[in-house]
Amino acid sequence: MANREGLFRKAIALIIALVILIPCSVLIYDAVIASGEEKVEFYYMMSDGKMKPIEKDIRGENMEDTLLTALNTLKEGPKTEGVSPSVPQDVEFLSVALVNNIAIIDVSDAYYAMKSTAEVICRSSIVWTLTSLDFVEGVEITVEGKSLSTPTGEKIGPMNRSNVIIDGEAIAAETTEYAILTLYFSNADGTDLAVEERVVEVNANQTREKTILEQLIAGPVEKDCVGTIPAETKIRDVTTTNDGTCYVNLSEDFVLKHSGGERAELLTVYSIVNSLCELDHVDKVQFLIEGKKLDEFKGNLQFKTPFTAVSSLKTAEIQ
């Protein structure tokens, strides 16, 4: 009888222990999961001028702490030769919040001191880095509590991988490369060229010249820029020779679908010429239509000889 009572008491003690320990173990499990490691793709500009992701595991106590850790890691930069941090050291992350899967990042006003190219790199790297986290659908950047705005004063709002001036959708770290392109479009009133800098996904097997032409045909992203090339235009071929001449072979739609007029012709031709001549190995551009040289474009510009870049349409002359 005594043995049975002893076993009964041990059984009761075991049940009590399980009642106490099981909830604790669940809490411990949840805490471990909540503060576990997250795999993040950190986007940096490489020494060759291309943006690529570097994958790294980070740990945070919660989602917002993970975001802040990711941002500080991005700012710190990798310990790799030829890779530079994309966030300037004087730009501080003041606060981080996660609202409906949108990461709201408040930064110091040193953000506005960046030049346009550096700002594009910084903004793009922040958005693409944070959206590599599965709980982040978009990123909104504020500066000292005020919404980030375009040069015209329009609020930018949440950004993601489809609207942050980076081309491409699904990204494979082992094949994706990025480059900064300087593209020339028409300004809003059609009086001169306007510059738009963007970070784009590039195909390692495609020439940079073709990528530039594709971006020009697709049109501008900034609202104060206007496209100059008929959307129906197709790229037949683009080749740059050793003497720095880029031969641009376009479909006949480039001519047939163009509205014509001296100013419009100048804007179209020099938006292409200036954009291509931003490449170090391109000095001049020769146009071909369906593989042949035309005597003239639409009645104003001669197409027999190559074009060189101009600083403004005011200095351009009708050839």
Coordinates of C-alpha atoms in Angstrom, one line a residue:
M1 CA 0.0 0.0 0.0
A2 CA 2.8 2.4 0.9
N3 CA 4.5 1.7 -2.5
R4 CA 1.2 2.5 -4.3
E5 CA 0.8 5.8 -2.4
G6 CA 4.5 6.7 -3.3
L7 CA 3.9 6.0 -6.9
F8 CA 0.7 8.0 -6.9
R9 CA 2.4 11.0 -5.3
K10 CA 5.2 10.8 -7.9
A11 CA 2.7 10.7 -10.7
I12 CA 0.9 13.7 -9.3
A13 CA 4.2 15.6 -9.1
L14 CA 5.1 14.7 -12.7
I15 CA 1.7 16.0 -13.9
I16 CA 2.2 19.2 -12.0
A17 CA 5.7 19.6 -13.5
L18 CA 4.4 19.0 -17.0
V19 CA 1.7 21.6 -16.5
I20 CA 4.3 24.2 -15.5
L21 CA 7.0 23.3 -18.0
I22 CA 5.0 22.8 -21.2
P23 CA 3.8 26.5 -21.4
C24 CA 7.3 27.7 -20.6
S25 CA 8.8 25.5 -23.3
V26 CA 6.2 26.9 -25.8
L27 CA 7.1 30.5 -24.8
I28 CA 10.8 29.7 -25.1
Y29 CA 10.2 28.1 -28.5
D30 CA 8.2 31.2 -29.7
A31 CA 11.0 33.5 -28.5
V32 CA 13.6 31.6 -30.3
I33 CA 11.6 31.7 -33.5
A34 CA 10.8 35.4 -33.1
S35 CA 14.4 36.3 -32.7
G36 CA 15.8 33.8 -35.2
E37 CA 18.2 34.5 -38.1
E38 CA 17.0 36.0 -41.3
K39 CA 18.7 35.7 -44.6
V40 CA 19.1 39.1 -46.2
E41 CA 20.3 40.2 -49.7
F42 CA 22.4 43.3 -49.2
Y43 CA 22.8 45.4 -52.4
Y44 CA 26.0 47.3 -53.0
M45 CA 27.7 49.0 -55.9
M46 CA 30.8 47.1 -57.0
S47 CA 34.0 48.6 -58.3
D48 CA 33.0 47.9 -61.9
G49 CA 29.9 50.2 -61.5
K50 CA 27.4 47.3 -61.2
M51 CA 25.0 46.7 -58.3
K52 CA 24.9 43.1 -57.0
P53 CA 23.5 41.5 -53.9
I54 CA 25.6 39.9 -51.1
E55 CA 23.7 37.4 -49.0
K56 CA 24.2 37.4 -45.2
D57 CA 22.4 36.1 -42.1
I58 CA 21.4 38.6 -39.4
R59 CA 19.6 38.2 -36.1
G60 CA 17.0 40.5 -34.6
E61 CA 14.8 40.4 -31.4
N62 CA 11.7 41.2 -33.5
M63 CA 10.8 42.4 -37.0
E64 CA 11.6 46.1 -36.4
D65 CA 14.9 45.2 -34.7
T66 CA 15.7 43.0 -37.7
L67 CA 15.0 45.9 -40.0
L68 CA 17.3 48.2 -38.0
T69 CA 20.0 45.6 -37.9
A70 CA 19.8 45.1 -41.7
L71 CA 20.0 48.9 -42.3
N72 CA 23.1 49.3 -40.0
T73 CA 24.7 46.3 -41.7
L74 CA 24.0 47.9 -45.1
K75 CA 25.5 51.2 -44.0
E76 CA 28.6 49.4 -42.5
G77 CA 29.2 47.7 -45.8
P78 CA 31.0 44.4 -46.5
K79 CA 34.6 43.6 -45.6
T80 CA 35.3 43.0 -49.3
E81 CA 37.8 44.8 -51.5
G82 CA 36.1 46.6 -54.4
V83 CA 32.7 46.9 -52.7
S84 CA 31.6 50.2 -51.2
P85 CA 28.8 50.9 -48.7
S86 CA 25.8 52.4 -50.4
V87 CA 24.7 54.5 -47.5
P88 CA 26.9 57.5 -46.6
Q89 CA 28.2 57.5 -43.0
D90 CA 26.6 60.8 -42.2
V91 CA 23.2 59.5 -43.0
E92 CA 21.6 58.3 -39.8
F93 CA 18.7 56.0 -39.3
L94 CA 16.5 57.8 -36.8
S95 CA 13.7 55.3 -36.4
V96 CA 12.2 52.2 -38.0
A97 CA 8.6 51.1 -38.0
L98 CA 6.6 48.3 -39.7
V99 CA 3.1 49.2 -40.7
N100 CA 1.0 46.7 -42.8
N101 CA 4.2 45.2 -44.1
I102 CA 5.6 48.6 -45.2
A103 CA 8.9 49.4 -43.6
I104 CA 8.9 53.2 -42.7
I105 CA 12.5 54.4 -42.4
D106 CA 13.2 57.9 -41.0
V107 CA 16.6 59.2 -41.9
S108 CA 18.6 62.4 -41.0
D109 CA 18.6 65.4 -43.2
A110 CA 22.1 64.5 -44.4
Y111 CA 20.2 62.4 -46.9
Y112 CA 19.5 65.6 -48.9
A113 CA 23.2 66.3 -49.2
M114 CA 23.8 63.4 -51.5
K115 CA 24.3 64.0 -55.2
S116 CA 21.6 62.5 -57.5
T117 CA 23.6 59.4 -58.5
A118 CA 24.5 58.6 -54.9
E119 CA 20.9 59.2 -53.8
V120 CA 19.6 56.7 -56.4
I121 CA 22.2 54.1 -55.3
C122 CA 21.3 54.7 -51.6
R123 CA 17.5 54.6 -52.1
S124 CA 17.7 51.6 -54.4
S125 CA 19.9 49.6 -52.1
I126 CA 17.7 50.3 -49.1
V127 CA 14.5 49.2 -50.9
W128 CA 15.9 46.1 -52.5
T129 CA 17.7 45.0 -49.4
L130 CA 14.7 45.4 -47.0
T131 CA 12.3 43.8 -49.5
S132 CA 14.5 40.7 -49.6
L133 CA 12.9 40.0 -46.1
D134 CA 9.8 38.0 -46.5
F135 CA 7.7 40.2 -44.2
V136 CA 8.5 43.5 -46.0
E137 CA 6.4 44.3 -49.1
G138 CA 7.5 47.9 -49.5
V139 CA 9.7 50.7 -48.1
E140 CA 8.8 54.3 -47.3
I141 CA 11.6 56.7 -46.6
T142 CA 11.1 59.9 -44.6
V143 CA 13.6 62.6 -43.8
E144 CA 13.4 64.1 -40.3
G145 CA 9.8 62.9 -40.2
K146 CA 8.8 64.4 -43.6
S147 CA 7.9 62.3 -46.6
L148 CA 10.6 61.9 -49.3
S149 CA 9.5 63.9 -52.4
T150 CA 10.4 64.3 -56.0
P151 CA 12.2 67.4 -57.3
T152 CA 8.7 68.8 -58.2
G153 CA 7.5 68.3 -54.6
E154 CA 5.4 65.3 -55.1
K155 CA 5.3 62.7 -52.3
I156 CA 7.0 59.5 -53.3
G157 CA 5.4 57.2 -50.8
P158 CA 6.0 53.4 -50.4
M159 CA 8.5 51.9 -52.9
N160 CA 9.1 48.4 -53.9
R161 CA 11.0 46.4 -56.5
S162 CA 8.6 47.4 -59.3
N163 CA 8.7 51.2 -58.9
V164 CA 12.1 52.1 -57.4
I165 CA 13.8 52.8 -60.7
I166 CA 15.4 49.4 -60.8
D167 CA 14.4 47.3 -63.8
G168 CA 13.6 43.6 -63.4
E169 CA 11.4 41.4 -61.3
A170 CA 12.7 38.1 -60.0
I171 CA 16.3 38.4 -59.0
A172 CA 18.8 35.5 -59.0
A173 CA 21.9 36.6 -57.0
E174 CA 24.2 34.5 -59.2
T175 CA 23.1 36.0 -62.5
T176 CA 21.9 39.5 -61.7
E177 CA 24.1 42.6 -62.5
Y178 CA 23.2 46.2 -62.1
A179 CA 24.6 49.4 -63.6
I180 CA 23.9 53.2 -63.4
L181 CA 22.8 54.6 -66.7
T182 CA 22.6 58.3 -67.6
L183 CA 19.7 58.7 -70.0
Y184 CA 18.7 61.7 -71.9
F185 CA 15.0 62.5 -72.7
S186 CA 13.1 65.7 -73.6
N187 CA 12.3 68.2 -70.8
A188 CA 8.6 68.8 -70.1
D189 CA 8.2 71.7 -72.5
G190 CA 10.2 70.2 -75.3
T191 CA 12.9 72.9 -75.4
D192 CA 16.0 70.9 -74.4
L193 CA 17.3 67.6 -73.1
A194 CA 16.7 66.4 -69.6
V195 CA 18.9 63.9 -67.7
E196 CA 17.6 60.9 -65.8
E197 CA 19.9 58.6 -63.9
R198 CA 18.6 55.2 -63.0
V199 CA 20.0 51.9 -61.7
V200 CA 18.9 49.1 -64.0
E201 CA 19.3 45.3 -64.2
V202 CA 21.6 44.4 -67.0
N203 CA 22.1 41.2 -68.9
A204 CA 25.7 40.1 -68.8
N205 CA 25.3 38.7 -72.3
Q206 CA 23.9 41.9 -73.8
T207 CA 25.9 45.0 -74.8
R208 CA 25.4 48.1 -72.6
E209 CA 24.5 50.0 -75.8
K210 CA 21.5 47.8 -76.4
T211 CA 20.4 48.2 -72.8
I212 CA 20.5 52.0 -73.1
L213 CA 18.4 51.9 -76.3
E214 CA 15.9 49.6 -74.6
Q215 CA 15.6 52.0 -71.7
L216 CA 15.2 55.0 -74.0
I217 CA 12.4 53.3 -76.0
A218 CA 10.7 52.3 -72.8
G219 CA 10.6 56.0 -71.8
P220 CA 11.4 58.0 -68.7
V221 CA 10.4 57.3 -65.1
E222 CA 10.7 60.9 -63.8
K223 CA 7.6 63.0 -64.5
D224 CA 9.6 66.0 -65.7
C225 CA 11.0 64.0 -68.6
V226 CA 9.3 63.0 -71.9
G227 CA 10.2 60.2 -74.2
T228 CA 11.5 61.0 -77.7
I229 CA 11.5 57.6 -79.5
P230 CA 8.4 56.1 -81.1
A231 CA 7.3 53.1 -78.9
E232 CA 7.0 50.9 -82.0
T233 CA 10.8 51.2 -82.7
K234 CA 12.7 48.0 -82.7
I235 CA 16.4 47.5 -82.3
R236 CA 17.8 45.5 -85.2
D237 CA 21.4 45.7 -84.1
V238 CA 23.8 47.9 -82.2
T239 CA 27.6 47.6 -82.6
T240 CA 30.5 49.8 -81.5
T241 CA 33.7 49.6 -83.6
N242 CA 37.3 50.1 -82.3
D243 CA 37.3 53.8 -83.5
G244 CA 34.4 54.6 -81.0
T245 CA 31.7 54.7 -83.6
C246 CA 28.4 53.1 -82.4
Y247 CA 26.3 51.9 -85.3
V248 CA 22.6 52.0 -84.3
N249 CA 20.4 49.9 -86.6
L250 CA 16.7 50.6 -86.0
S251 CA 13.5 49.5 -87.6
E252 CA 11.7 51.8 -90.1
D253 CA 9.1 52.6 -87.4
F254 CA 11.8 54.9 -85.9
V255 CA 11.2 57.2 -89.0
L256 CA 7.6 56.4 -90.0
K257 CA 6.1 56.8 -86.6
H258 CA 8.0 59.9 -85.7
S259 CA 6.0 63.2 -85.7
G260 CA 8.8 65.2 -87.4
G261 CA 9.7 68.8 -87.0
E262 CA 13.2 70.3 -86.4
R263 CA 13.0 70.5 -82.6
A264 CA 11.4 67.0 -82.3
E265 CA 14.1 65.5 -84.6
L266 CA 16.9 67.1 -82.6
L267 CA 15.5 65.9 -79.3
T268 CA 15.1 62.3 -80.6
V269 CA 18.6 62.1 -82.2
Y270 CA 20.5 63.7 -79.4
S271 CA 18.6 61.8 -76.6
I272 CA 20.1 58.6 -78.2
V273 CA 23.5 60.1 -79.1
N274 CA 24.1 61.7 -75.7
S275 CA 23.0 58.6 -73.8
L276 CA 25.3 56.3 -75.8
C277 CA 28.2 58.7 -75.6
E278 CA 28.1 58.5 -71.8
L279 CA 29.8 55.2 -72.3
D280 CA 33.6 55.6 -72.2
H281 CA 34.1 53.6 -75.4
V282 CA 31.5 55.5 -77.5
D283 CA 32.5 58.8 -79.2
K284 CA 30.0 59.1 -82.0
V285 CA 26.8 57.5 -83.3
Q286 CA 25.9 56.5 -86.8
F287 CA 22.2 55.8 -87.5
L288 CA 21.1 53.0 -89.8
I289 CA 17.5 52.2 -90.7
E290 CA 16.8 48.6 -91.6
G291 CA 20.6 48.2 -92.2
K292 CA 20.9 51.2 -94.5
K293 CA 22.1 54.8 -94.2
L294 CA 19.4 57.3 -94.9
D295 CA 20.2 60.7 -96.5
E296 CA 18.0 62.4 -94.0
F297 CA 15.8 61.7 -91.0
K298 CA 12.4 63.5 -91.4
G299 CA 13.5 66.3 -93.7
N300 CA 15.7 68.3 -91.3
L301 CA 18.6 66.2 -90.1
Q302 CA 21.2 64.6 -92.4
F303 CA 21.8 60.9 -91.5
K304 CA 24.8 60.2 -93.7
T305 CA 27.4 61.1 -91.1
P306 CA 27.8 60.2 -87.4
F307 CA 26.6 62.5 -84.6
T308 CA 28.6 63.5 -81.5
A309 CA 27.1 64.5 -78.1
V310 CA 26.1 68.0 -77.3
S311 CA 25.9 69.9 -74.0
S312 CA 22.6 71.4 -75.0
L313 CA 20.3 71.6 -78.0
K314 CA 21.2 75.3 -78.2
T315 CA 24.7 74.2 -79.4
A316 CA 23.3 71.6 -81.8
E317 CA 23.3 72.4 -85.4
I318 CA 21.1 71.0 -88.2
Q319 CA 23.4 68.9 -90.3

